[in-house]
Amino acid sequence: MYDLIIIGGGPIGLACGLEAQTAGLNYLVLEKGCLVNSLYNYPANMTFFSTSDRLEIGDVPFVSNNAKPTRSEALEYYRRVALHRKLNLKLFEEVDNISPKSDGFYTIHTKKSQYETKNIVIATGFYDIPYLMNVAGENLPKVTHYYEEPHFYALQKVVVVGANNSAVDAALETWRKGADVTMILRHDEIGSRVKYWAKPDIENRIKEGSIKAFFNSEVTEIRENEIDIKTPEGIVTIENDYVIAMTGYQPNLDFLRKIGITLSADEIMKPTYDDETQETNLPNVFLAGVICGGMNTHSLFIENSRIHAVKIIEKIVNSQ
């Protein structure tokens, strides 16, 4: 029996745990993967857009070697926070369902056990479900929606699908390790949200011909040794060894629907919650982090959703 169970062990889930700990609540953080699982799945050489102070949680300083911290520095920071503060965590334990009880409590069912709690925070992020291209051959082993590091692709013919930060990082890094890189972009330019130091780099590599690019184009079929690209001039077939599909990710909104949280009827599918308390239409069930934006996953980040933890714990403490 817990005062609070937090679903999601990313930075915002940990921030909620820290606030709960400070408030003296009996809490538990459940994470389906490793600690800060989403960050762990980021590209190995990724650099954050934010400065380290904007990634801090629980008033624990984040000291970085550079103005913009790297993935490895972030993993080290959040790991040290969890260990130093002795957060109550259960990792590699995925939540399957939440069911209400007649006494106002909830039962949380996981793949390993079940728990009872008065309050729930869902802070599950959006990095676990990739957008699929829905083309023939997308399930081939040569296709990935998660780019890790560039050495594997040295001397290979690589197609990178996408126009934003993940795609740009994958294209530049694999090209610099000796890959023959082709980018496929659905629109006529590199994404406007690409990091300011990477955007001119990729644009210059495309301009000089070092990285080939098909704009206003999309993949139509993937085969073992080649792919078909639909371009404004017609179908183009190129030789190919690997496809890195950086097509974006989406939150698990089906889980919210399953447990009874209502979503907006438009394409954003924003969950229902009170902006002042983060409480959803389900009593004592709260949302924190990027999941609050529904499909608008670019509206919330670590730095502007840390406050969710404070608001939620204040509401829970004041309701006791």
CSV table of C-alpha atoms in Angstrom, one decimal:
chain,number,residue,atom,x,y,z
A,1,MET,CA,0.0,0.0,0.0
A,2,TYR,CA,1.5,3.3,-1.1
A,3,ASP,CA,0.5,7.0,-0.8
A,4,LEU,CA,1.8,7.4,-4.4
A,5,ILE,CA,3.0,5.3,-7.3
A,6,ILE,CA,4.8,7.0,-10.1
A,7,ILE,CA,4.8,5.2,-13.5
A,8,GLY,CA,7.9,6.1,-15.4
A,9,GLY,CA,11.5,6.4,-14.2
A,10,GLY,CA,12.6,9.2,-16.6
A,11,PRO,CA,13.8,12.6,-15.4
A,12,ILE,CA,10.3,13.9,-14.6
A,13,GLY,CA,9.3,10.6,-12.9
A,14,LEU,CA,12.4,10.9,-10.7
A,15,ALA,CA,11.5,14.6,-10.0
A,16,CYS,CA,8.1,13.4,-8.7
A,17,GLY,CA,9.9,10.8,-6.6
A,18,LEU,CA,12.2,13.5,-5.1
A,19,GLU,CA,9.2,15.8,-4.3
A,20,ALA,CA,7.3,12.8,-2.7
A,21,GLN,CA,10.3,11.9,-0.7
A,22,THR,CA,10.8,15.4,0.6
A,23,ALA,CA,7.1,15.5,1.6
A,24,GLY,CA,7.4,12.3,3.6
A,25,LEU,CA,5.1,10.3,1.3
A,26,ASN,CA,5.3,6.5,1.0
A,27,TYR,CA,6.0,6.3,-2.7
A,28,LEU,CA,7.3,4.0,-5.4
A,29,VAL,CA,8.6,4.6,-8.9
A,30,LEU,CA,7.9,1.9,-11.5
A,31,GLU,CA,9.9,1.9,-14.7
A,32,LYS,CA,9.5,-0.7,-17.5
A,33,GLY,CA,13.2,-0.4,-18.6
A,34,CYS,CA,16.4,0.8,-17.1
A,35,LEU,CA,16.8,4.0,-15.1
A,36,VAL,CA,15.9,7.0,-17.4
A,37,ASN,CA,15.2,4.5,-20.1
A,38,SER,CA,14.3,7.1,-22.8
A,39,LEU,CA,17.7,8.9,-22.3
A,40,TYR,CA,19.5,5.6,-22.5
A,41,ASN,CA,18.0,5.0,-25.9
A,42,TYR,CA,19.2,8.3,-27.2
A,43,PRO,CA,22.1,8.3,-29.7
A,44,ALA,CA,25.4,7.6,-28.0
A,45,ASN,CA,26.9,10.9,-29.0
A,46,MET,CA,23.9,13.1,-28.6
A,47,THR,CA,24.2,16.6,-27.2
A,48,PHE,CA,21.3,18.3,-25.5
A,49,PHE,CA,19.9,21.6,-26.7
A,50,SER,CA,19.4,22.7,-23.1
A,51,THR,CA,22.1,23.8,-20.7
A,52,SER,CA,22.8,21.5,-17.7
A,53,ASP,CA,21.1,23.7,-15.1
A,54,ARG,CA,17.8,23.4,-17.0
A,55,LEU,CA,18.0,19.6,-16.7
A,56,GLU,CA,18.4,19.6,-12.9
A,57,ILE,CA,15.9,18.0,-10.6
A,58,GLY,CA,15.4,18.1,-6.9
A,59,ASP,CA,17.8,21.0,-6.4
A,60,VAL,CA,20.7,18.7,-7.2
A,61,PRO,CA,23.4,20.5,-9.2
A,62,PHE,CA,24.2,19.2,-12.7
A,63,VAL,CA,27.8,20.0,-13.5
A,64,SER,CA,28.7,19.5,-17.2
A,65,ASN,CA,32.1,19.8,-18.9
A,66,ASN,CA,30.4,21.9,-21.6
A,67,ALA,CA,27.6,24.4,-21.8
A,68,LYS,CA,25.4,21.7,-23.5
A,69,PRO,CA,25.6,18.4,-21.7
A,70,THR,CA,25.9,15.0,-23.5
A,71,ARG,CA,23.8,11.9,-23.2
A,72,SER,CA,26.5,10.2,-21.1
A,73,GLU,CA,26.7,13.2,-18.7
A,74,ALA,CA,22.9,13.1,-18.3
A,75,LEU,CA,22.9,9.4,-17.6
A,76,GLU,CA,25.6,9.9,-15.0
A,77,TYR,CA,23.7,12.8,-13.4
A,78,TYR,CA,20.3,11.1,-13.1
A,79,ARG,CA,21.9,7.9,-11.9
A,80,ARG,CA,23.8,9.8,-9.2
A,81,VAL,CA,20.6,11.6,-8.1
A,82,ALA,CA,18.8,8.3,-7.8
A,83,LEU,CA,21.6,6.6,-5.8
A,84,HIS,CA,22.4,9.6,-3.6
A,85,ARG,CA,18.8,10.3,-2.7
A,86,LYS,CA,18.0,6.6,-2.4
A,87,LEU,CA,14.9,6.8,-4.4
A,88,ASN,CA,12.5,3.9,-4.1
A,89,LEU,CA,12.6,2.4,-7.6
A,90,LYS,CA,11.6,-0.8,-9.3
A,91,LEU,CA,13.2,-1.1,-12.7
A,92,PHE,CA,12.3,-3.4,-15.6
A,93,GLU,CA,8.7,-3.7,-14.3
A,94,GLU,CA,6.2,-2.7,-16.9
A,95,VAL,CA,2.7,-1.6,-15.8
A,96,ASP,CA,-0.1,-3.4,-17.7
A,97,ASN,CA,-3.2,-1.9,-16.2
A,98,ILE,CA,-4.7,0.2,-13.5
A,99,SER,CA,-8.0,-0.7,-11.9
A,100,PRO,CA,-10.0,1.4,-9.4
A,101,LYS,CA,-11.2,0.0,-6.1
A,102,SER,CA,-14.4,0.7,-4.2
A,103,ASP,CA,-12.6,2.4,-1.4
A,104,GLY,CA,-11.1,5.1,-3.6
A,105,PHE,CA,-7.7,3.4,-4.0
A,106,TYR,CA,-6.2,1.9,-7.2
A,107,THR,CA,-4.6,-1.4,-7.9
A,108,ILE,CA,-1.7,-1.2,-10.3
A,109,HIS,CA,-1.0,-4.5,-12.2
A,110,THR,CA,2.5,-5.0,-13.5
A,111,LYS,CA,4.2,-7.9,-15.3
A,112,LYS,CA,5.7,-9.0,-12.0
A,113,SER,CA,3.3,-8.0,-9.2
A,114,GLN,CA,0.5,-5.7,-8.1
A,115,TYR,CA,0.3,-2.7,-5.8
A,116,GLU,CA,-2.3,-0.6,-4.1
A,117,THR,CA,-2.1,3.2,-3.9
A,118,LYS,CA,-4.2,6.3,-3.2
A,119,ASN,CA,-2.5,8.4,-5.9
A,120,ILE,CA,-0.9,7.8,-9.2
A,121,VAL,CA,1.4,9.9,-11.4
A,122,ILE,CA,1.9,8.8,-15.1
A,123,ALA,CA,5.1,10.2,-16.4
A,124,THR,CA,5.8,7.8,-19.3
A,125,GLY,CA,7.2,10.2,-21.9
A,126,PHE,CA,6.9,9.5,-25.6
A,127,TYR,CA,10.1,7.7,-26.8
A,128,ASP,CA,8.8,4.1,-26.8
A,129,ILE,CA,6.5,3.9,-29.9
A,130,PRO,CA,8.1,5.0,-33.2
A,131,TYR,CA,6.1,6.4,-36.1
A,132,LEU,CA,6.2,3.7,-38.8
A,133,MET,CA,6.6,4.5,-42.5
A,134,ASN,CA,4.1,1.7,-43.2
A,135,VAL,CA,6.0,0.5,-46.3
A,136,ALA,CA,6.9,-2.9,-47.6
A,137,GLY,CA,10.2,-4.1,-46.1
A,138,GLU,CA,10.1,-1.9,-43.0
A,139,ASN,CA,10.3,-5.0,-40.8
A,140,LEU,CA,13.6,-6.1,-42.4
A,141,PRO,CA,16.6,-6.4,-40.0
A,142,LYS,CA,18.4,-3.6,-41.9
A,143,VAL,CA,15.8,-1.1,-40.8
A,144,THR,CA,16.0,0.6,-37.4
A,145,HIS,CA,13.9,3.4,-35.7
A,146,TYR,CA,16.6,3.8,-33.0
A,147,TYR,CA,20.0,5.1,-34.0
A,148,GLU,CA,22.7,4.4,-31.5
A,149,GLU,CA,26.2,5.1,-32.7
A,150,PRO,CA,27.9,5.6,-36.1
A,151,HIS,CA,30.8,3.1,-36.3
A,152,PHE,CA,28.5,0.2,-37.3
A,153,TYR,CA,27.6,2.0,-40.5
A,154,ALA,CA,31.2,2.7,-41.7
A,155,LEU,CA,31.7,1.9,-45.5
A,156,GLN,CA,27.9,1.1,-45.8
A,157,LYS,CA,25.3,2.7,-48.0
A,158,VAL,CA,23.0,4.3,-45.5
A,159,VAL,CA,19.6,6.0,-46.0
A,160,VAL,CA,18.4,8.3,-43.2
A,161,VAL,CA,14.7,9.2,-43.2
A,162,GLY,CA,13.7,12.4,-41.5
A,163,ALA,CA,14.5,16.1,-41.2
A,164,ASN,CA,14.8,16.9,-37.5
A,165,ASN,CA,17.5,16.5,-34.9
A,166,SER,CA,17.7,12.7,-34.7
A,167,ALA,CA,17.9,12.4,-38.5
A,168,VAL,CA,20.5,15.2,-38.8
A,169,ASP,CA,22.7,13.7,-36.1
A,170,ALA,CA,22.5,10.2,-37.7
A,171,ALA,CA,23.3,11.6,-41.1
A,172,LEU,CA,26.3,13.7,-40.0
A,173,GLU,CA,27.8,11.1,-37.7
A,174,THR,CA,27.6,8.1,-40.0
A,175,TRP,CA,28.9,10.2,-42.9
A,176,ARG,CA,31.9,11.3,-40.8
A,177,LYS,CA,32.6,7.6,-40.1
A,178,GLY,CA,32.8,6.8,-43.8
A,179,ALA,CA,29.2,5.9,-44.7
A,180,ASP,CA,27.7,6.8,-48.1
A,181,VAL,CA,24.7,8.7,-46.8
A,182,THR,CA,21.4,9.6,-48.5
A,183,MET,CA,18.7,11.6,-46.6
A,184,ILE,CA,15.0,11.3,-47.5
A,185,LEU,CA,12.8,14.3,-46.4
A,186,ARG,CA,9.1,14.7,-46.8
A,187,HIS,CA,9.4,18.5,-47.0
A,188,ASP,CA,11.5,20.9,-48.9
A,189,GLU,CA,14.0,21.8,-46.2
A,190,ILE,CA,15.8,20.7,-43.0
A,191,GLY,CA,13.5,21.0,-39.9
A,192,SER,CA,13.3,24.4,-38.2
A,193,ARG,CA,13.8,22.8,-34.8
A,194,VAL,CA,17.2,21.4,-35.6
A,195,LYS,CA,20.0,22.5,-33.2
A,196,TYR,CA,21.5,25.8,-34.3
A,197,TRP,CA,25.0,24.4,-34.5
A,198,ALA,CA,23.9,21.3,-36.6
A,199,LYS,CA,21.6,23.0,-39.1
A,200,PRO,CA,24.3,24.8,-41.1
A,201,ASP,CA,26.5,21.8,-41.0
A,202,ILE,CA,24.0,19.5,-42.6
A,203,GLU,CA,22.9,22.1,-45.1
A,204,ASN,CA,26.4,22.7,-46.2
A,205,ARG,CA,27.1,18.9,-46.5
A,206,ILE,CA,24.0,18.6,-48.7
A,207,LYS,CA,24.9,21.6,-50.8
A,208,GLU,CA,28.4,20.4,-51.5
A,209,GLY,CA,27.1,16.9,-52.3
A,210,SER,CA,28.9,15.0,-49.5
A,211,ILE,CA,25.4,13.9,-48.3
A,212,LYS,CA,22.8,13.3,-50.9
A,213,ALA,CA,19.2,14.4,-50.2
A,214,PHE,CA,15.8,13.8,-51.7
A,215,PHE,CA,13.4,16.6,-50.7
A,216,ASN,CA,9.6,16.4,-50.9
A,217,SER,CA,10.2,12.6,-51.1
A,218,GLU,CA,9.3,9.4,-49.2
A,219,VAL,CA,10.3,5.8,-49.1
A,220,THR,CA,7.9,3.4,-50.9
A,221,GLU,CA,9.6,0.1,-50.6
A,222,ILE,CA,12.6,-1.4,-48.9
A,223,ARG,CA,14.4,-4.5,-50.1
A,224,GLU,CA,17.6,-6.3,-49.0
A,225,ASN,CA,19.9,-4.4,-51.3
A,226,GLU,CA,18.0,-1.4,-52.5
A,227,ILE,CA,15.1,0.9,-51.7
A,228,ASP,CA,12.5,2.8,-53.8
A,229,ILE,CA,12.0,6.5,-53.3
A,230,LYS,CA,9.0,8.5,-54.5
A,231,THR,CA,10.3,11.9,-55.6
A,232,PRO,CA,8.7,14.8,-57.5
A,233,GLU,CA,10.4,13.4,-60.6
A,234,GLY,CA,9.1,9.9,-60.1
A,235,ILE,CA,10.3,6.7,-58.5
A,236,VAL,CA,14.0,6.5,-57.9
A,237,THR,CA,15.7,3.2,-56.9
A,238,ILE,CA,19.1,3.3,-55.1
A,239,GLU,CA,21.4,0.7,-53.6
A,240,ASN,CA,21.2,0.4,-49.9
A,241,ASP,CA,22.6,-1.5,-47.0
A,242,TYR,CA,20.8,0.1,-44.0
A,243,VAL,CA,17.9,2.4,-43.3
A,244,ILE,CA,17.8,4.6,-40.2
A,245,ALA,CA,14.2,5.8,-40.0
A,246,MET,CA,14.2,8.8,-37.7
A,247,THR,CA,10.5,9.4,-38.2
A,248,GLY,CA,9.7,10.4,-34.6
A,249,TYR,CA,8.0,8.8,-31.7
A,250,GLN,CA,4.6,9.0,-29.9
A,251,PRO,CA,3.3,8.7,-26.4
A,252,ASN,CA,1.3,5.6,-25.3
A,253,LEU,CA,-2.1,7.2,-25.5
A,254,ASP,CA,-3.8,3.9,-25.8
A,255,PHE,CA,-2.8,3.1,-22.2
A,256,LEU,CA,-4.4,6.4,-21.0
A,257,ARG,CA,-7.6,5.5,-22.9
A,258,LYS,CA,-7.6,2.0,-21.4
A,259,ILE,CA,-7.5,3.2,-17.9
A,260,GLY,CA,-10.2,5.8,-18.5
A,261,ILE,CA,-8.4,9.1,-19.1
A,262,THR,CA,-10.3,11.2,-21.7
A,263,LEU,CA,-8.4,12.6,-24.7
A,264,SER,CA,-9.3,15.6,-26.9
A,265,ALA,CA,-11.3,14.7,-30.1
A,266,ASP,CA,-8.8,16.3,-32.4
A,267,GLU,CA,-5.5,15.0,-33.9
A,268,ILE,CA,-3.5,16.2,-30.9
A,269,MET,CA,-5.4,13.9,-28.5
A,270,LYS,CA,-4.4,15.9,-25.5
A,271,PRO,CA,-5.3,14.2,-22.2
A,272,THR,CA,-7.7,15.9,-19.9
A,273,TYR,CA,-6.1,17.4,-16.8
A,274,ASP,CA,-6.2,20.4,-14.5
A,275,ASP,CA,-3.4,22.9,-15.4
A,276,GLU,CA,-3.1,23.9,-11.7
A,277,THR,CA,-2.8,20.4,-10.2
A,278,GLN,CA,-2.0,18.1,-13.2
A,279,GLU,CA,-5.0,15.9,-12.0
A,280,THR,CA,-6.8,14.1,-14.8
A,281,ASN,CA,-10.6,13.2,-15.0
A,282,LEU,CA,-9.7,10.2,-12.8
A,283,PRO,CA,-9.6,11.2,-9.2
A,284,ASN,CA,-6.0,11.3,-7.8
A,285,VAL,CA,-4.5,10.2,-11.1
A,286,PHE,CA,-2.0,12.8,-12.3
A,287,LEU,CA,0.0,13.4,-15.5
A,288,ALA,CA,3.6,14.8,-15.6
A,289,GLY,CA,6.0,15.5,-18.4
A,290,VAL,CA,5.7,15.3,-22.1
A,291,ILE,CA,2.7,12.9,-22.0
A,292,CYS,CA,0.6,16.0,-21.0
A,293,GLY,CA,0.9,17.3,-24.6
A,294,GLY,CA,-0.6,14.3,-26.3
A,295,MET,CA,0.7,14.1,-29.9
A,296,ASN,CA,2.2,17.6,-29.6
A,297,THR,CA,5.4,16.1,-28.2
A,298,HIS,CA,7.5,19.2,-28.9
A,299,SER,CA,5.7,21.4,-26.5
A,300,LEU,CA,7.1,20.0,-23.3
A,301,PHE,CA,10.6,19.2,-22.2
A,302,ILE,CA,12.5,18.4,-19.0
A,303,GLU,CA,13.1,22.1,-18.2
A,304,ASN,CA,9.4,23.3,-18.6
A,305,SER,CA,7.8,20.2,-17.0
A,306,ARG,CA,9.9,19.9,-13.8
A,307,ILE,CA,7.2,22.1,-12.2
A,308,HIS,CA,4.7,19.4,-12.7
A,309,ALA,CA,6.3,17.4,-9.8
A,310,VAL,CA,5.9,20.3,-7.4
A,311,LYS,CA,2.2,21.0,-8.4
A,312,ILE,CA,1.3,17.3,-8.0
A,313,ILE,CA,2.9,16.7,-4.6
A,314,GLU,CA,1.4,20.0,-3.3
A,315,LYS,CA,-2.1,18.8,-4.4
A,316,ILE,CA,-1.6,15.4,-2.8
A,317,VAL,CA,-0.3,16.8,0.5
A,318,ASN,CA,-3.0,19.4,0.7
A,319,SER,CA,-5.7,16.7,0.1
A,320,GLN,CA,-4.5,14.4,3.0
